[in-house]
XYZ file of C-alpha atoms in Angstrom:
452
model
C -24.684 -32.167 195.638
C -25.045 -29.806 192.684
C -25.409 -26.147 193.540
C -27.557 -23.824 191.381
C -24.885 -21.116 191.570
C -22.234 -23.562 190.343
C -24.444 -24.598 187.417
C -25.116 -20.991 186.429
C -21.413 -20.170 186.730
C -20.486 -23.012 184.376
C -23.131 -21.908 181.874
C -21.660 -18.409 181.997
C -18.161 -19.775 181.395
C -19.371 -21.590 178.279
C -21.505 -18.778 176.842
C -19.372 -15.759 177.645
C -15.811 -16.903 178.393
C -15.047 -19.550 175.734
C -14.883 -22.555 178.054
C -14.751 -25.752 176.023
C -13.458 -29.280 175.872
C -10.758 -28.798 173.287
C -10.486 -32.465 172.362
C -11.567 -35.999 173.122
C -8.720 -38.136 171.828
C -8.882 -41.917 171.636
C -5.466 -43.549 171.831
C -5.225 -46.863 169.978
C -2.410 -49.403 170.119
C -1.321 -50.811 166.762
C 1.152 -53.377 168.058
C -1.184 -56.247 167.176
C -1.327 -55.028 163.574
C 2.332 -55.766 162.812
C 2.923 -57.619 159.556
C 5.844 -58.301 157.235
C 3.657 -57.331 154.308
C 2.968 -53.584 153.890
C -0.455 -54.090 152.330
C -1.544 -56.466 155.080
C -0.213 -54.043 157.734
C -2.218 -51.175 156.244
C -5.335 -53.303 156.057
C -5.059 -54.319 159.716
C -4.312 -50.742 160.828
C -7.341 -49.370 158.986
C -9.639 -52.073 160.333
C -8.538 -51.635 163.943
C -8.747 -47.832 163.989
C -12.153 -47.696 162.320
C -13.532 -50.411 164.584
C -12.178 -49.028 167.869
C -13.138 -45.415 167.162
C -16.314 -46.134 165.206
C -18.542 -44.295 167.692
C -16.071 -41.616 168.856
C -17.526 -38.678 166.933
C -21.148 -39.577 167.617
C -20.412 -40.023 171.318
C -18.722 -36.633 171.487
C -21.700 -34.977 169.804
C -24.171 -36.737 172.122
C -22.283 -35.655 175.252
C -22.029 -32.122 173.918
C -25.780 -31.975 173.443
C -26.609 -33.563 176.781
C -24.364 -31.407 178.957
C -24.155 -28.263 176.850
C -20.359 -28.255 176.914
C -18.736 -27.587 173.504
C -16.410 -30.393 172.408
C -14.364 -28.791 169.670
C -12.358 -31.745 168.335
C -12.638 -35.511 168.202
C -9.277 -37.121 167.444
C -7.330 -40.358 167.370
C -3.723 -41.036 168.310
C -1.903 -44.254 167.481
C 1.278 -46.085 168.393
C 4.307 -44.293 166.898
C 4.254 -45.691 163.395
C 7.986 -46.372 163.241
C 7.521 -48.920 166.046
C 5.010 -50.985 164.096
C 6.324 -50.326 160.587
C 9.708 -51.853 161.314
C 11.895 -51.933 158.252
C 9.265 -50.717 155.801
C 10.611 -48.884 152.788
C 9.894 -45.157 152.463
C 7.130 -46.080 150.018
C 5.688 -48.454 152.613
C 5.565 -45.697 155.216
C 3.847 -43.397 152.727
C 1.265 -46.098 152.118
C 0.731 -46.258 155.889
C 0.296 -42.468 156.011
C -2.418 -42.660 153.349
C -4.083 -45.436 155.343
C -4.200 -43.280 158.477
C -5.700 -40.430 156.448
C -8.339 -42.765 155.009
C -9.238 -44.016 158.487
C -9.555 -40.437 159.748
C -11.900 -39.544 156.896
C -14.002 -42.640 157.490
C -14.397 -41.733 161.169
C -15.008 -38.022 160.534
C -12.374 -36.946 163.065
C -10.351 -33.734 162.925
C -6.818 -35.131 163.184
C -5.001 -38.407 163.596
C -1.606 -38.361 165.323
C 1.184 -40.859 165.543
C 3.110 -40.692 162.271
C 5.974 -40.466 164.695
C 9.427 -41.690 165.683
C 11.288 -41.801 169.005
C 14.937 -41.166 168.170
C 16.342 -39.506 171.286
C 19.250 -41.939 171.500
C 19.612 -43.207 167.950
C 17.788 -44.117 164.757
C 16.847 -47.423 163.180
C 16.445 -47.880 159.422
C 12.703 -47.749 159.967
C 12.986 -44.428 161.802
C 15.047 -42.963 158.970
C 12.647 -44.245 156.336
C 9.656 -42.763 158.143
C 11.320 -39.377 158.697
C 12.383 -39.269 155.053
C 8.744 -39.236 153.894
C 7.229 -36.954 156.559
C 7.168 -33.956 154.169
C 5.354 -35.920 151.443
C 2.990 -37.514 153.970
C 1.971 -34.142 155.416
C 1.673 -32.539 151.980
C -0.522 -35.299 150.590
C -2.860 -35.774 153.563
C -5.178 -33.430 155.413
C -5.698 -34.958 158.868
C -2.342 -36.619 159.525
C -0.009 -35.231 162.212
C 3.611 -36.139 162.844
C 6.074 -35.827 165.714
C 9.679 -36.798 166.396
C 11.227 -37.010 169.872
C 14.910 -36.066 169.586
C 15.957 -35.802 173.233
C 15.277 -36.833 176.814
C 16.847 -35.744 180.058
C 17.968 -39.347 180.583
C 19.505 -39.867 177.128
C 20.673 -36.394 176.146
C 20.151 -34.744 172.754
C 20.472 -36.564 169.436
C 22.004 -33.827 167.281
C 22.012 -36.079 164.218
C 18.223 -36.304 164.541
C 17.939 -32.530 164.952
C 20.017 -32.054 161.806
C 17.672 -34.382 159.955
C 14.626 -32.512 161.254
C 15.995 -29.199 159.963
C 15.936 -30.500 156.406
C 12.606 -32.253 156.980
C 10.930 -29.021 158.081
C 12.341 -27.106 155.116
C 11.097 -29.752 152.695
C 7.653 -29.837 154.309
C 7.490 -26.054 153.916
C 8.408 -26.296 150.229
C 5.971 -29.079 149.394
C 3.081 -27.099 150.925
C 4.290 -23.711 149.689
C 1.021 -23.101 147.840
C -0.841 -23.303 151.153
C 1.374 -21.094 153.361
C 3.663 -24.056 154.190
C 0.904 -25.566 156.332
C 2.616 -28.961 156.361
C 4.949 -27.633 159.065
C 1.946 -26.834 161.271
C 1.340 -30.582 161.539
C 4.902 -31.473 162.573
C 6.397 -31.190 166.086
C 9.935 -31.845 167.348
C 10.004 -32.853 171.021
C 12.187 -33.327 174.061
C 10.786 -35.518 176.858
C 7.614 -36.195 174.898
C 4.634 -37.383 177.007
C 2.956 -40.606 175.889
C -0.599 -39.558 176.763
C -0.883 -36.090 175.217
C -4.311 -35.571 173.565
C -3.305 -32.359 171.741
C -2.201 -32.258 168.128
C 0.109 -32.202 166.385
C 2.154 -34.034 169.021
C -0.256 -36.747 170.151
C 0.629 -40.420 169.924
C -0.319 -43.553 171.879
C 2.628 -44.484 174.091
C 4.129 -47.929 174.531
C 3.043 -48.120 178.179
C -0.613 -47.393 177.393
C -3.493 -49.919 177.257
C -4.944 -51.238 174.013
C -7.148 -48.159 173.803
C -7.792 -45.193 176.066
C -9.724 -41.916 176.270
C -7.704 -38.761 176.986
C -9.383 -35.363 177.200
C -7.892 -31.895 176.805
C -9.742 -29.002 178.445
C -9.221 -25.347 177.751
C -10.368 -22.085 179.250
C -8.039 -19.099 178.863
C -11.047 -16.805 178.661
C -12.415 -18.168 181.933
C -9.116 -17.545 183.731
C -8.789 -14.040 182.283
C -12.333 -13.171 183.394
C -11.681 -14.495 186.906
C -8.533 -12.367 187.200
C -10.451 -9.336 185.954
C -13.121 -9.842 188.603
C -10.491 -10.273 191.329
C -9.383 -6.667 190.852
C -6.251 -5.236 192.445
C -5.434 -8.071 194.863
C -1.912 -9.197 195.712
C -0.192 -12.045 193.879
C -0.883 -14.677 196.545
C -4.593 -13.960 196.326
C -4.376 -13.913 192.529
C -2.754 -17.346 192.531
C -5.662 -18.655 194.603
C -8.130 -17.211 192.096
C -6.346 -18.997 189.240
C -6.190 -22.281 191.190
C -9.898 -22.161 191.991
C -10.754 -21.436 188.368
C -8.501 -24.229 187.066
C -10.209 -26.604 189.510
C -13.627 -25.756 188.066
C -12.420 -26.093 184.473
C -10.839 -29.473 185.199
C -13.984 -30.789 186.887
C -15.913 -30.128 183.684
C -13.247 -32.077 181.781
C -13.387 -34.915 184.295
C -17.150 -35.203 183.827
C -16.884 -35.338 180.029
C -13.929 -37.743 180.074
C -15.598 -40.182 182.453
C -18.824 -40.125 180.466
C -17.027 -40.617 177.140
C -15.016 -43.527 178.549
C -18.188 -45.176 179.891
C -20.133 -44.807 176.658
C -17.254 -46.011 174.497
C -16.395 -48.869 176.897
C -12.802 -47.652 176.861
C -10.531 -46.931 179.865
C -10.261 -43.318 180.976
C -6.654 -42.153 180.729
C -5.925 -38.558 181.674
C -7.181 -34.998 181.726
C -4.804 -32.544 180.094
C -5.664 -29.216 181.696
C -3.664 -27.046 179.342
C -4.790 -23.477 178.709
C -4.955 -23.819 174.931
C -5.840 -20.526 173.227
C -7.682 -19.926 169.974
C -7.674 -17.001 167.539
C -11.043 -15.910 169.022
C -11.076 -12.620 170.921
C -11.111 -13.304 174.661
C -9.590 -16.793 174.427
C -5.936 -15.827 174.806
C -3.121 -16.748 177.191
C -1.406 -13.463 176.308
C -4.480 -11.565 177.510
C -4.351 -13.443 180.821
C -0.807 -12.176 181.353
C -1.947 -8.660 180.540
C -4.868 -8.963 182.997
C -2.245 -9.887 185.602
C -0.705 -6.448 185.116
C 1.567 -6.401 182.071
C 1.154 -3.577 179.594
C 1.788 -6.119 176.843
C 2.701 -9.762 176.634
C 6.456 -9.709 176.027
C 7.145 -6.918 178.505
C 9.767 -7.506 181.174
C 7.992 -9.573 183.816
C 6.234 -11.787 181.261
C 8.213 -14.908 182.180
C 7.501 -14.395 185.890
C 3.779 -13.920 185.266
C 3.656 -17.005 183.028
C 5.509 -19.092 185.627
C 2.970 -18.127 188.273
C 0.043 -18.811 185.929
C 1.364 -22.217 184.909
C 1.998 -23.293 188.505
C -1.416 -22.166 189.728
C -3.187 -23.924 186.846
C -1.411 -27.196 187.667
C -2.156 -26.921 191.399
C -5.834 -26.292 190.761
C -6.082 -29.079 188.217
C -4.513 -31.815 190.326
C -7.029 -31.134 193.084
C -9.848 -31.722 190.595
C -8.642 -34.995 189.074
C -6.414 -37.837 190.184
C -5.351 -38.449 186.584
C -3.858 -35.244 185.236
C -1.360 -35.882 182.444
C -0.349 -34.919 178.941
C 1.176 -31.450 178.818
C -1.035 -29.618 181.356
C -0.302 -25.928 181.727
C -0.316 -22.839 179.513
C 0.284 -23.030 175.754
C 1.869 -20.073 173.966
C 1.354 -20.756 170.238
C 1.726 -17.497 168.341
C -0.660 -18.101 165.444
C -3.391 -19.598 167.650
C -3.522 -16.752 170.192
C -4.840 -13.333 169.133
C -3.041 -11.658 172.044
C 0.288 -13.210 171.047
C -0.246 -12.097 167.458
C -0.930 -8.539 168.624
C 2.165 -8.566 170.861
C 4.382 -9.663 167.961
C 2.871 -7.070 165.646
C 3.501 -4.232 168.103
C 7.118 -5.362 168.559
C 6.723 -6.406 172.193
C 7.319 -10.120 171.671
C 10.401 -11.617 169.998
C 11.525 -15.159 169.286
C 14.121 -14.832 172.059
C 11.475 -13.769 174.605
C 9.255 -16.658 173.570
C 12.186 -19.017 174.132
C 12.648 -17.650 177.660
C 8.940 -18.126 178.360
C 9.109 -21.787 177.353
C 11.326 -22.513 180.351
C 8.273 -22.131 182.594
C 5.273 -23.165 180.469
C 3.858 -26.350 179.003
C 5.248 -26.771 175.545
C 7.702 -24.637 173.619
C 8.165 -22.583 170.473
C 4.794 -23.285 168.968
C 3.217 -22.233 165.661
C 5.854 -19.616 164.904
C 6.243 -18.396 161.329
C 9.749 -17.439 160.219
C 11.062 -16.278 156.837
C 11.016 -18.980 154.198
C 14.664 -18.450 153.261
C 15.997 -19.270 156.736
C 18.640 -21.978 156.369
C 18.327 -25.545 157.617
C 21.205 -24.945 160.042
C 19.496 -21.951 161.652
C 16.311 -24.005 162.047
C 18.414 -26.738 163.661
C 19.931 -24.148 166.005
C 16.481 -22.934 167.073
C 15.402 -26.531 167.693
C 18.584 -27.333 169.640
C 18.176 -24.261 171.872
C 14.579 -25.125 172.723
C 15.212 -28.835 173.196
C 18.111 -28.086 175.579
C 15.700 -26.152 177.830
C 13.576 -29.274 178.148
C 16.527 -31.585 178.780
C 18.163 -29.302 181.365
C 14.888 -28.678 183.201
C 13.479 -32.219 183.008
C 10.351 -31.022 181.250
C 8.642 -31.361 177.909
C 9.578 -28.797 175.299
C 8.718 -28.759 171.625
C 9.229 -26.822 168.421
C 6.639 -26.210 165.702
C 8.241 -23.800 163.251
C 6.807 -22.704 159.918
C 9.460 -21.389 157.502
C 6.816 -19.767 155.307
C 7.903 -20.213 151.697
C 8.280 -16.905 149.875
C 7.491 -14.848 152.992
C 9.682 -12.329 154.815
C 9.544 -10.388 158.080
C 6.544 -8.106 158.042
C 4.432 -10.574 156.046
C 1.874 -12.858 157.624
C 0.504 -16.314 156.888
C -3.029 -17.563 157.478
C -3.999 -21.180 158.091
C -7.652 -20.809 159.057
C -9.615 -22.439 161.862
C -7.885 -23.105 165.164
C -4.455 -22.760 163.511
C -5.119 -19.045 163.005
C -2.621 -16.710 161.362
C 0.898 -15.623 162.225
C 3.140 -12.650 161.558
C 6.499 -13.738 160.162
C 9.065 -13.215 162.937
C 12.682 -12.218 162.529
C 15.481 -14.702 163.111
C 19.100 -13.934 163.982
C 21.154 -14.168 160.781
C 24.292 -15.679 162.318
C 24.972 -19.293 161.429
C 25.367 -22.202 163.892
C 26.329 -24.499 160.991
C 29.717 -25.653 162.322
C 28.193 -26.535 165.682
C 25.253 -28.402 164.119
C 27.439 -30.281 161.653
C 29.555 -31.762 164.444
C 26.717 -34.238 164.939
C 26.718 -36.929 167.567
C 24.915 -36.722 170.878
C 24.926 -34.020 173.533
C 25.415 -36.012 176.768
C 22.645 -36.170 179.337
C 22.956 -33.603 182.164
C 24.490 -34.748 185.452
C 21.156 -34.489 187.288
C 19.776 -37.254 185.052
C 21.779 -39.777 187.112
C 19.144 -40.403 189.765
C 19.117 -44.204 190.027
């Protein structure tokens, strides 16, 4: 039975603490669109996406109005394109990218994800052709997002794929140099990528998913920070309970919206991703949560411990609220999208190395980090390899979304606008890992992957 106090509390979370549904994402399988002819493939892809998701935006708006819960983004994810494109030429994959962009514009959605390849153990010709045109695809489209999975705990790390991604990221930065290298903000390199993630830029519709599905991402860093502030000077066990209780309430709101969207769209409900996804808005910051927990600044010694506790408590609260928690689920630490992270970098409290340590205990990885535009491909590969190895060794998802900002140096900043925010350009160690990267091959899977 609904309680008046609970209703008023939720209203307060929305009005004063930035609670929102960050995204309703419809996943759509494209396996039945496969064709030997590129034009026919594009036609079938466009028709299926626009038919399946025809009412997605309107439904999101209607639910938002009925329940008073902001739904910030309406998105679509599709089957990794390399799996349905087969041996398309690079030009064929570009044509498919333009088709996805056209479908997104027709639907009025924010982003469409799935211009992706899964190459953790090796690459097909189709994979290589797709990856070769990622920079052009991201430069010449607005809504398209791309991801490449280069490692799993079971398979190890494909260093040849990482080497290829280093050059891909540099080229994407160059081709969008007139717009602060924004192409790189739509490209993610993964280890242990989840197949039901609703968040961009890494969303795609996995091979084990139904023909279509509704996945919802909730977000409420401001709500958690406010709850910690109200809790006062309690001990850490009590603080963990406060975070769990708050995460439970946030997830229940997401469960309501997800179930209603699935019913109205006559589409199966998939998962709730209960990630704490920050925005550039004041009061909607994961960094500020850590500071409310007792750190003078995010990046201080103790930051990793505080983040580990936060991430664990969020997950525990969320799984009590929904039987279908999935995606990434935890705390995001994207620099450009979190005003507290930006402030910590600017005051010198937060370095790339500290961010890497934090990724061992949080949801994603090195996310939305601007680095100098003249950083070499090999150094970018080294950063990717370091982060990906954390995911492989710890049997968790990690990811890298780096922006080598063309023409920018340490001390500069880049601005992307909207939820992507702005980022100070961070320093990178100048020493080269080139000989290590150029060895190529595959880093073997860790011994604890042998669990059969």
